XYZ file of C-alpha atoms in Angstrom:
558
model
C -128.318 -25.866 120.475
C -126.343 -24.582 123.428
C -127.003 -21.040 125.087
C -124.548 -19.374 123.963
C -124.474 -20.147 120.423
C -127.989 -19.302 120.825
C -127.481 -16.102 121.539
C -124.921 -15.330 119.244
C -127.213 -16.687 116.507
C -129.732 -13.889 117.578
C -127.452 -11.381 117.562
C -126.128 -11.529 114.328
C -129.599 -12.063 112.729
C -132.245 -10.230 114.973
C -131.005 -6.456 113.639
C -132.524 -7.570 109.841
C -135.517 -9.476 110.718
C -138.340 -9.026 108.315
C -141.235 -5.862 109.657
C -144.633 -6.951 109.708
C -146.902 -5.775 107.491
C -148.576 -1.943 108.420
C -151.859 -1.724 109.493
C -154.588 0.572 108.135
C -154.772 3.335 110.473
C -156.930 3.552 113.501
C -159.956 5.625 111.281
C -161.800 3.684 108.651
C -162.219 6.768 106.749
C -158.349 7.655 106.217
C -156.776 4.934 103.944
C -153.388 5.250 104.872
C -150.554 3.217 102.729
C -148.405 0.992 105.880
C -145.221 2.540 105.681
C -142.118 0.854 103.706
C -140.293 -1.484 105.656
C -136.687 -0.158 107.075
C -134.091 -1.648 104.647
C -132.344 -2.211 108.490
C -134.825 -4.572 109.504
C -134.943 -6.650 106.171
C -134.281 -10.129 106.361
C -133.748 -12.264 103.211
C -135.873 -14.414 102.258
C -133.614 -17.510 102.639
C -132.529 -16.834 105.943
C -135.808 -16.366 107.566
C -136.153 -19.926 108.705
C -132.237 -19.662 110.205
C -133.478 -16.857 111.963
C -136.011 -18.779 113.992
C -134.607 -21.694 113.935
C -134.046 -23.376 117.267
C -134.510 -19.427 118.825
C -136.626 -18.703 121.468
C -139.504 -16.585 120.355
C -142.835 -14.931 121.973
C -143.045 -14.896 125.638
C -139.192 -16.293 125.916
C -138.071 -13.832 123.627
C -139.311 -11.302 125.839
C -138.526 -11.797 128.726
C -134.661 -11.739 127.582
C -135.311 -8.215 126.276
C -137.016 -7.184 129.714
C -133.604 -8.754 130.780
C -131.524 -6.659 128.970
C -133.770 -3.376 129.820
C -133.228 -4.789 133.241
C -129.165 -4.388 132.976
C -129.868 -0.391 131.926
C -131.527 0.783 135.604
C -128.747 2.375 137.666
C -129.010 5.145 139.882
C -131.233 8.032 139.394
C -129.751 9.820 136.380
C -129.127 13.244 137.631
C -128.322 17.043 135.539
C -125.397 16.350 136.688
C -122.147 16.966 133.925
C -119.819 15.801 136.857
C -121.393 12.102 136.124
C -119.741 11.108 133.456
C -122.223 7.793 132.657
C -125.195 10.474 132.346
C -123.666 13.491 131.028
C -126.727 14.969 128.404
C -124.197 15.637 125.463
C -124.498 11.238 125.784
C -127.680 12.017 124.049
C -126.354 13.498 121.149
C -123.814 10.214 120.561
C -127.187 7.847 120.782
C -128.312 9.800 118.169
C -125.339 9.925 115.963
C -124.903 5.918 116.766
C -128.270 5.113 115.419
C -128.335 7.203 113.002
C -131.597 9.131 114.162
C -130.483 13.022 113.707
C -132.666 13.193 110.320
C -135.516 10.957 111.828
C -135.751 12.736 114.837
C -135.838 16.412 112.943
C -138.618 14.847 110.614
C -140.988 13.912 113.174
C -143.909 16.481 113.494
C -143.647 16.501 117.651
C -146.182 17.887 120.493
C -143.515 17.463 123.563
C -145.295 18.202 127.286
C -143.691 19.230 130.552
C -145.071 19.536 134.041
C -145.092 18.166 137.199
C -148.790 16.568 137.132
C -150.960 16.617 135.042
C -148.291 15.879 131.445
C -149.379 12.300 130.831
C -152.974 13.230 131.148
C -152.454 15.903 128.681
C -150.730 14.092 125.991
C -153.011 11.369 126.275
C -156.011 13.947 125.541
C -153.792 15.270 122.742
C -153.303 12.534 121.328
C -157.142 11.004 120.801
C -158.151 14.304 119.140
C -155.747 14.224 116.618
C -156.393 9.903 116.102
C -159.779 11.167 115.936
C -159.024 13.832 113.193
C -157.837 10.969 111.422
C -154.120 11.133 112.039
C -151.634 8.494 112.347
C -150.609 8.972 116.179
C -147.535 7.919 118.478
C -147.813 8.226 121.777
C -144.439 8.137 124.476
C -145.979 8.371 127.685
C -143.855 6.908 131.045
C -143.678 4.775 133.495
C -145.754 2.008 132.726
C -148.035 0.054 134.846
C -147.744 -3.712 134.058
C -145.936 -3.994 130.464
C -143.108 -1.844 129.206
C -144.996 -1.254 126.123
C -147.512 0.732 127.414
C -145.118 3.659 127.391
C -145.464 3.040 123.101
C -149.008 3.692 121.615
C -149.205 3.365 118.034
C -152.710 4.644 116.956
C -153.983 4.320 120.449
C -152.712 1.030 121.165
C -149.801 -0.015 122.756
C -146.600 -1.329 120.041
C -147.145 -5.028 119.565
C -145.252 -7.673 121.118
C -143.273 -8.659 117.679
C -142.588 -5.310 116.827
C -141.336 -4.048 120.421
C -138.718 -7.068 120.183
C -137.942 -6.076 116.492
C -137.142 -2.566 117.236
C -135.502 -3.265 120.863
C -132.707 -5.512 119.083
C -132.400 -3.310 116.150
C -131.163 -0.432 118.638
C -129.835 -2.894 121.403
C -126.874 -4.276 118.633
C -126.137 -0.877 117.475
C -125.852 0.648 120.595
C -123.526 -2.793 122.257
C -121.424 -2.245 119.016
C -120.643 1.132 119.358
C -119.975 2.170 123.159
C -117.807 0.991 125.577
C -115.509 3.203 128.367
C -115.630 6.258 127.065
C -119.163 6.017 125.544
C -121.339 3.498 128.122
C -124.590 2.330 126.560
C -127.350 4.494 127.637
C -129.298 4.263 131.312
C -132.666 3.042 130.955
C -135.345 6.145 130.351
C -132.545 7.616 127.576
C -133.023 3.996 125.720
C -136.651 4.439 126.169
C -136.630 7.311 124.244
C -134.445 6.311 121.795
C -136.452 3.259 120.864
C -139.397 5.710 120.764
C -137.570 7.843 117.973
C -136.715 4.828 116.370
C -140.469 3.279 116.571
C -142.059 6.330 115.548
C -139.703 7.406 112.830
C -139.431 3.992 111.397
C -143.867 3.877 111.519
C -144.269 7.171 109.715
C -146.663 8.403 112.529
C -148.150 12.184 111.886
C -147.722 13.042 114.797
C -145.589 12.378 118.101
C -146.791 13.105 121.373
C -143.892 13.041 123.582
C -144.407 13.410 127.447
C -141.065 13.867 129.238
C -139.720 12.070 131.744
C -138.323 14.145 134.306
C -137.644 18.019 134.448
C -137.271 19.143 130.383
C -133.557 20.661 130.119
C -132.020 17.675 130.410
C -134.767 15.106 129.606
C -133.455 12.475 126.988
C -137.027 13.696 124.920
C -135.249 16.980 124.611
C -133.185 16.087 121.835
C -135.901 17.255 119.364
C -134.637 20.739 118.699
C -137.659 21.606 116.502
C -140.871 20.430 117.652
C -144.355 22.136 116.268
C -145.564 23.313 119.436
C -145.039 22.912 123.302
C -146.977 22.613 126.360
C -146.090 22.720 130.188
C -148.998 21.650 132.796
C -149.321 22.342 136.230
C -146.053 22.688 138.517
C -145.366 21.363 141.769
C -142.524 20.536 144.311
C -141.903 16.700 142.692
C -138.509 15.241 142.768
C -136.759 17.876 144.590
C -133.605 16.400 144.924
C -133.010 16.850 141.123
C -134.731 19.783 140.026
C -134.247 22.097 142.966
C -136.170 22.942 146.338
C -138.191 26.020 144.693
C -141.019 26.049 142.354
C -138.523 28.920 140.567
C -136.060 26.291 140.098
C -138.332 23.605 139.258
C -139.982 25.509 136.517
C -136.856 26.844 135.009
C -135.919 22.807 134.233
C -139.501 22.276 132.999
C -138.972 25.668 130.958
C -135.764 23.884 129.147
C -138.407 22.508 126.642
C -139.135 25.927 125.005
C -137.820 26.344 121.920
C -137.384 29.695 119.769
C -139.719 30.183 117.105
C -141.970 27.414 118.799
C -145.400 28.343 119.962
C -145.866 27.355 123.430
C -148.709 26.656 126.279
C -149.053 26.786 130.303
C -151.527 26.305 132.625
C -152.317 28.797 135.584
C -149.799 28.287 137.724
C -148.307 29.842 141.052
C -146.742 33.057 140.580
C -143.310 32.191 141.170
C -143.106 29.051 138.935
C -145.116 31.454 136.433
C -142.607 34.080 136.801
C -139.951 32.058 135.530
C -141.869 30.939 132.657
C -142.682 33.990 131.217
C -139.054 35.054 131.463
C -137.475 32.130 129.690
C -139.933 32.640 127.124
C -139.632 36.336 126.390
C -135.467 35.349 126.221
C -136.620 33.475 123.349
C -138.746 35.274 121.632
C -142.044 32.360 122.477
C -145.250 33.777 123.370
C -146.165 31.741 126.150
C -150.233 31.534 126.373
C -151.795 30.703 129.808
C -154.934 27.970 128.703
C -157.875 28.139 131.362
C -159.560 25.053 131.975
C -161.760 23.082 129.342
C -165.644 24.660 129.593
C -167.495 21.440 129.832
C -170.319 22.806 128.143
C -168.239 22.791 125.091
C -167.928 19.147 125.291
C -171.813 19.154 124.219
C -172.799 16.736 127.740
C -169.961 14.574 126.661
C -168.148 13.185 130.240
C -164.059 13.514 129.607
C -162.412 9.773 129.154
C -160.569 10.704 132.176
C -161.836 11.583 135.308
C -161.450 14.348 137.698
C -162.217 18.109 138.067
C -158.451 18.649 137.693
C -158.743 16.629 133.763
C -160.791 19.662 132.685
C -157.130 22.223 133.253
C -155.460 19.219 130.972
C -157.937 19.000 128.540
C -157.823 22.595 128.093
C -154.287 22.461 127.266
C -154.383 19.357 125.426
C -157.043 21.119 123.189
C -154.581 23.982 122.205
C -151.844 22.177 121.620
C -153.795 19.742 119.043
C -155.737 22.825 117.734
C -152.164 24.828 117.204
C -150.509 21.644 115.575
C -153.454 21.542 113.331
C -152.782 25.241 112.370
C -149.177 25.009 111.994
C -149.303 21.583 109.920
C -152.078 23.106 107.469
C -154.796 20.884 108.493
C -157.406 22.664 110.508
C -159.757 21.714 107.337
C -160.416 18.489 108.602
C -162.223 19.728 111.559
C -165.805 20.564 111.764
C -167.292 22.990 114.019
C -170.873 23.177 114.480
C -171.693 25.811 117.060
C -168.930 28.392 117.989
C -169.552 27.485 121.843
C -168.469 23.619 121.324
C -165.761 21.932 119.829
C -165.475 20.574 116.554
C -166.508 16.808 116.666
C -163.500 15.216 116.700
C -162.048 16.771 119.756
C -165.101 16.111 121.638
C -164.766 12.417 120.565
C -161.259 12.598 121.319
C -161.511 13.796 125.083
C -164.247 11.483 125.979
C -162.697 8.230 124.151
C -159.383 9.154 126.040
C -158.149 6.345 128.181
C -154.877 6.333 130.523
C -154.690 3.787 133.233
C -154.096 4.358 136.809
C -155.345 7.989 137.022
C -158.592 8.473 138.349
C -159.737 4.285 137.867
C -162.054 2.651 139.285
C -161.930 -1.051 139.600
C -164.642 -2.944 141.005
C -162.838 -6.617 142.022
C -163.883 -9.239 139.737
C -162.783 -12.586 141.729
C -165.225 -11.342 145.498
C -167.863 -9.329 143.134
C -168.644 -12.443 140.817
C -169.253 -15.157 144.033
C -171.467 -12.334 146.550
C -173.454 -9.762 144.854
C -176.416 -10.542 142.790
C -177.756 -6.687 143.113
C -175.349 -5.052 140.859
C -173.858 -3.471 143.968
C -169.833 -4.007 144.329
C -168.790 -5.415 147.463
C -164.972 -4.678 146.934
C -163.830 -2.042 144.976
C -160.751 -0.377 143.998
C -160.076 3.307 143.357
C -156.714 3.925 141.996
C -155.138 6.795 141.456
C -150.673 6.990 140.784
C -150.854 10.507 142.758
C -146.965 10.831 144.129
C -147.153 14.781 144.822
C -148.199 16.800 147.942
C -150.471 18.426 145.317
C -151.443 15.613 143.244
C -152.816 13.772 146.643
C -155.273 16.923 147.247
C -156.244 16.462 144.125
C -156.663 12.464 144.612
C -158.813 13.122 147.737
C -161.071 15.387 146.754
C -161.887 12.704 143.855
C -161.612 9.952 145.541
C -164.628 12.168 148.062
C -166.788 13.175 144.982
C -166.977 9.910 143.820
C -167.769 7.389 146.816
C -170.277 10.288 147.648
C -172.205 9.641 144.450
C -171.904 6.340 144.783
C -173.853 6.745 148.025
C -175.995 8.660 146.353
C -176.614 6.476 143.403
C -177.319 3.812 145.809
C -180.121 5.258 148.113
C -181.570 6.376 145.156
C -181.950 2.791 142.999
C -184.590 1.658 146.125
C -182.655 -1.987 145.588
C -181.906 -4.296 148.411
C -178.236 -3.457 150.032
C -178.966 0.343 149.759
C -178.806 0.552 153.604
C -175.425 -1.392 153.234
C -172.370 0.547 155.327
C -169.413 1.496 153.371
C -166.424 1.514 154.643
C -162.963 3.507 153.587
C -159.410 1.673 153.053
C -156.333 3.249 152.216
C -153.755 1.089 150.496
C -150.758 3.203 150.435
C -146.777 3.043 149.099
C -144.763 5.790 147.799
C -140.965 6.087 146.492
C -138.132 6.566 149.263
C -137.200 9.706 147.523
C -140.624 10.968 148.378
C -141.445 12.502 151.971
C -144.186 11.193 153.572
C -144.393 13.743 156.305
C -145.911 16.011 153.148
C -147.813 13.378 151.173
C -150.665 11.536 153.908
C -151.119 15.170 155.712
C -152.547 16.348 152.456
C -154.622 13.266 151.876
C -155.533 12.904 154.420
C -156.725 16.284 155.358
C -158.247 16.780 152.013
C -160.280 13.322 152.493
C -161.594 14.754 156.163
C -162.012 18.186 154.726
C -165.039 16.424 152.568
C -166.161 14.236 155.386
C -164.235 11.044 154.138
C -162.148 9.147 157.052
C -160.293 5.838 156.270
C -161.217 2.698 159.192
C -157.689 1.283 157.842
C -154.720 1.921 156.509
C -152.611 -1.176 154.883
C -149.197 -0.181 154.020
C -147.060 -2.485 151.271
C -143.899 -3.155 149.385
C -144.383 -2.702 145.324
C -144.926 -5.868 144.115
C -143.126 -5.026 141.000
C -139.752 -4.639 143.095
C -139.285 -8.433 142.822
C -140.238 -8.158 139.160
C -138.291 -7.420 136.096
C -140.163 -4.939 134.329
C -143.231 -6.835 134.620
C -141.958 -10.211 134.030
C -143.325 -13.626 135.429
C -140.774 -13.703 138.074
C -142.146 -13.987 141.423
C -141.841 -12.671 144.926
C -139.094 -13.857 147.628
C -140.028 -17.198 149.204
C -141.795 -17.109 152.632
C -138.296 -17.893 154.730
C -136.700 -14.880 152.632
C -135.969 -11.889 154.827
C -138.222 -8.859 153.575
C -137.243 -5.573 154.406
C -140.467 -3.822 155.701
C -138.786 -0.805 157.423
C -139.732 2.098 154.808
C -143.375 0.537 154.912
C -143.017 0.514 158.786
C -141.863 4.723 158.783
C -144.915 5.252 156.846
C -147.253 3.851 159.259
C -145.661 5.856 162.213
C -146.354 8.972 160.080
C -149.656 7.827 159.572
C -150.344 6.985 163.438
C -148.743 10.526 164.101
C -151.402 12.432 162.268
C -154.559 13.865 164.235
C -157.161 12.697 161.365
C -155.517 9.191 161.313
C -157.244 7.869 164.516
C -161.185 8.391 163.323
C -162.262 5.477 161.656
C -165.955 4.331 160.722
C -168.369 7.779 161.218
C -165.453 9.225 163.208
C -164.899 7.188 165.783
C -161.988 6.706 167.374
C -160.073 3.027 166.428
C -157.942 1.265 168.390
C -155.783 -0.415 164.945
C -156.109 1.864 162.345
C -153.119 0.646 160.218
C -151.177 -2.394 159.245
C -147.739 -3.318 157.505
C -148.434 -6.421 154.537
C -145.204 -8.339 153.867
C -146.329 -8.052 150.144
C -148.939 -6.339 148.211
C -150.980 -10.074 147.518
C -151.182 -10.745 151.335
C -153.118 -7.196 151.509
C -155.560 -8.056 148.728
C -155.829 -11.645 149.862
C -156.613 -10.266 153.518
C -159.185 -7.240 151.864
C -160.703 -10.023 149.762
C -161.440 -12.392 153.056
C -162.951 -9.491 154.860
C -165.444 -8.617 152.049
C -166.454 -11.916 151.842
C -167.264 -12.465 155.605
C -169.096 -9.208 155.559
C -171.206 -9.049 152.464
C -173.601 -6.453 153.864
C -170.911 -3.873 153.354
C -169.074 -1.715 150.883
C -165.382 -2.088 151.053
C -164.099 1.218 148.799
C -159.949 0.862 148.805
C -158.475 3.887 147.531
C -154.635 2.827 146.064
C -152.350 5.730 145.953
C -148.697 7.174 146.466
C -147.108 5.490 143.881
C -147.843 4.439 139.888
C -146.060 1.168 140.444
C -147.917 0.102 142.892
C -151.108 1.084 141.490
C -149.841 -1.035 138.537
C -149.557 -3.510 140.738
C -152.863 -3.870 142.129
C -154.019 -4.171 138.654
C -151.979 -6.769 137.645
C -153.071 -8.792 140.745
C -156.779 -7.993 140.033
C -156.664 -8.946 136.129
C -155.115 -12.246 136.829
């Protein structure tokens, strides 16, 4: 069948395709019904073999959504009501089009702000309560390698079938109904849509949303009710949006506060904190300042995520799930046992937490496997999506704590290769909207503060630049013309800075950085050099940016 009747085949059929049937939920000991399926995506019986009929389905399938996804990225979408394409009362139309006011005012929401730290905390949030036995969604953003890791359904991300299902299902609607006056929505506000639709249409108990960027005019602020509120730490992060003070930033973080709506913060500086307290007192929301997560409470129990700084997210994470437990008459399914630890559940939750690209280590599987019959990883990879002057403090002084211990751990096992040398790497992008002149001085600072200096510095593209959304299409050819000069800037910054120039035990190094073409020609060089020195430790640390950390893992898990 030609292309184009294929498509038009798919269009007129995709929007009722039959729903797969529900899974139990994620706990064996809540027997939860599956949901009815959407009399939208119904499909009659008949017509179910028409609908696949000579279609592309699966992998094909797929990629023609990523595709269409594709066609939604334009420029940064900015608070902006001069822009008509982005103006936030859009929202409000995507809504009304797809018929998600009711949906949307059903859903029993815990929505998160911040400028680090917001993903981390939702993620905690949202294992307690799948732990308490609760059917969970889970909007988190960006994604690392698939698109639909930004959609957990009981801890996992949405199924391939059921992504495509729901994509179309909005996709037609939407296509139908705009046009000049009414353009079809940039790329994050479809996100969220399709997240509303998702989570509405799987009768979740609860919806963790994090948002995207700022609060005010996020496209997750179109939930005018939600059950409670939470805003972690504040920094200076995408300044060119949401203003060059930490008084403006936190007023757009602040838009998420709603009246009547019990709310939580973090310690923060005293001028973002300020502003806080103000918007809330206009509203009648007593804002409560959480301190940091005891560990003791977590009865020896190590946090899923790791970091000092994932105690001051757990901590908030804990009283958001504890206050949505309150306010949704449930707090009889937890059990405390002691008054100085948590109930069970939330001490299950935090440690079974998992969110990629924070705080990961990655030992490589491909140089590992052929050299080391000790245990001891030649090559390994510590990534971390840190994009924020103070985010990359907070990188370094992990990224110091742990390679120390694993010094430590070393020495202490008495095995051969304990005397082995270790030596630093940084593999390092970041965004063009991000300053670089802010970002490596505090890494790198931070890093020599605890005695940790970097022999090399390998500066790439993203990989993902040449893909679409995580598709399988591939890199330029080798006679294609790359454009290398932001990676180039980065490594004069780099040479500029005092700490740059002391590489193994301080001394000084005559080539301390290099610029990769692409991010495989960097892994395929670190790989080589492992290999042809086996006696030592190669510990990369891959930071700046969450795409590229993404990246690197979709490189290594090939």
């Amino acid at each position: 069948m030609p292309a184009p009747r294929l498509a038009h085949l798919r269009r007129l059929l995709l929007p009722l395709r039959s729903a797969a049937p529900h899974p139990l939920a994620a706990n064996p000991g809540l027997q939860l019904p599956g949901p009815p399926v959407h009399p939208s995506l119904l499909l009659p019986r008949a017509m179910a073999g028409a609908a696949h009929a000579g279609v592309a389905t699966g992998s094909a399938e797929y990629e023609e959504v990523l595709g269409c996804l594709g066609s939604l990225i334009t420029q940064k979408v900015r608070a902006d009501t001069g822009n008509r394409g982005n103006q936030w009362k859009l929202m409000t139309k995507y809504v009304q089009i797809l018929e998600l006011e009711e949906p949307i005012a059903q859903l029993k929401v815990i929505h998160v702000a911040g400028t680090k730290g917001k993903g981390s905390t939702c993620t905690f949030a949202e294992s307690i309560l799948r732990s308490c036995g609760f059917r969970t969604g889970l909007f988190t953003s960006p994604h690392l390698i698939d698109v639909r890791e930004r959609f957990r359904l009981d801890g996992l991300d949405i199924s391939e079938e059921k992504f495509i299902r729901y994509f179309w299902w909005c996709w037609n609607k939407l296509k139908d109904k705009t046009g000049d006056d009414v353009p079809m929505p940039a790329y994050f506000r479809f996100l969220a849509l399709l997240a509303f639709k998702i989570f509405s249409d799987e009768q979740v108990d609860v919806a963790v949303l994090e948002v995207g960027l700022g609060g005010k005019y996020d496209a997750t602020n179109v939930v005018r009710a939600p059950v409670v509120c939470g805003i972690s730490s504040l920094g200076y992060d995408h300044m060119q949006i949401l203003g060059n003070t930490l008084g403006e930033i936190a007023g757009e973080k602040a838009g998420i506060l709603k009246k009547g709506v019990p709310a939580y913060t973090v310690p923060q500086p005293e001028e973002a904190m300020s502003v806080l307290m103000h918007r809330a007192s206009e509203l009648g929301v007593s804002l409560q300042v959480v301190q940091p997560l005891d560990p003791q409470k977590l009865e020896d129990q190590p946090l899923g995520l790791h970091g000092e700084h994932q105690y001051m997210n757990a901590g908030l994470a804990v009283a958001l799930a504890n206050t949505w437990l309150e306010k949704q008459g449930h707090l009889d399914r937890i059990h405390v046992k002691h008054s100085d630890t948590l109930p069970d559940q939330f001490i299950k939750g935090l440690s079974s937490a998992c969110l990629r690209g924070r705080a990961q280590i990655v030992p490589d599987p491909q140089v590992n496997s052929e050299n080391d019959k000790h245990g001891n990883s030649s090559l390994v990879f510590y990534l971390d999506g840190a994009h924020s002057p103070e985010s990359m403090e907070t990188c370094a002084r992990w990224f110091a704590h742990v390679t120390n211990n694993d010094r430590i751990q070393e020495v202490s096992m008495e095995q051969p290769h304990t005397d082995r040398n270790s030596r630093k790497i940084l593999l390092f992008n970041c965004m063009t909207v991000r300053d670089p002149q802010r970002l490596l001085p505090c890494l790198l600072d931070t890093c020599a503060q605890n005695d940790i200096h970097f022999e090399q510095a390998l500066f790439v593209p993203n990989q993902s630049q040449y893909n679409k959304l995580g598709s399988l299409a591939s890199p330029p050819s080798k006679h294609e013309q790359i454009d290398l000069s932001w990676q180039l800037s980065l490594q004069r910054v780099w040479e500029s800075l005092p700490n740059s120039n002391k590489g193994l035990n301080g001394a000084n190094s005559s080539r301390t950085s290099s610029v990769f073409e692409s991010l495989p020609l960097a892994i395929q060089w670190l790989r080589e050099t492992a290999q042809q020195n086996q006696s030592t430790q190669f510990q990369v640390l891959v930071t700046g940016s969450l795409h590229l950390v993404g990246d690197v893992l979709r490189l290594l898990e090939k």
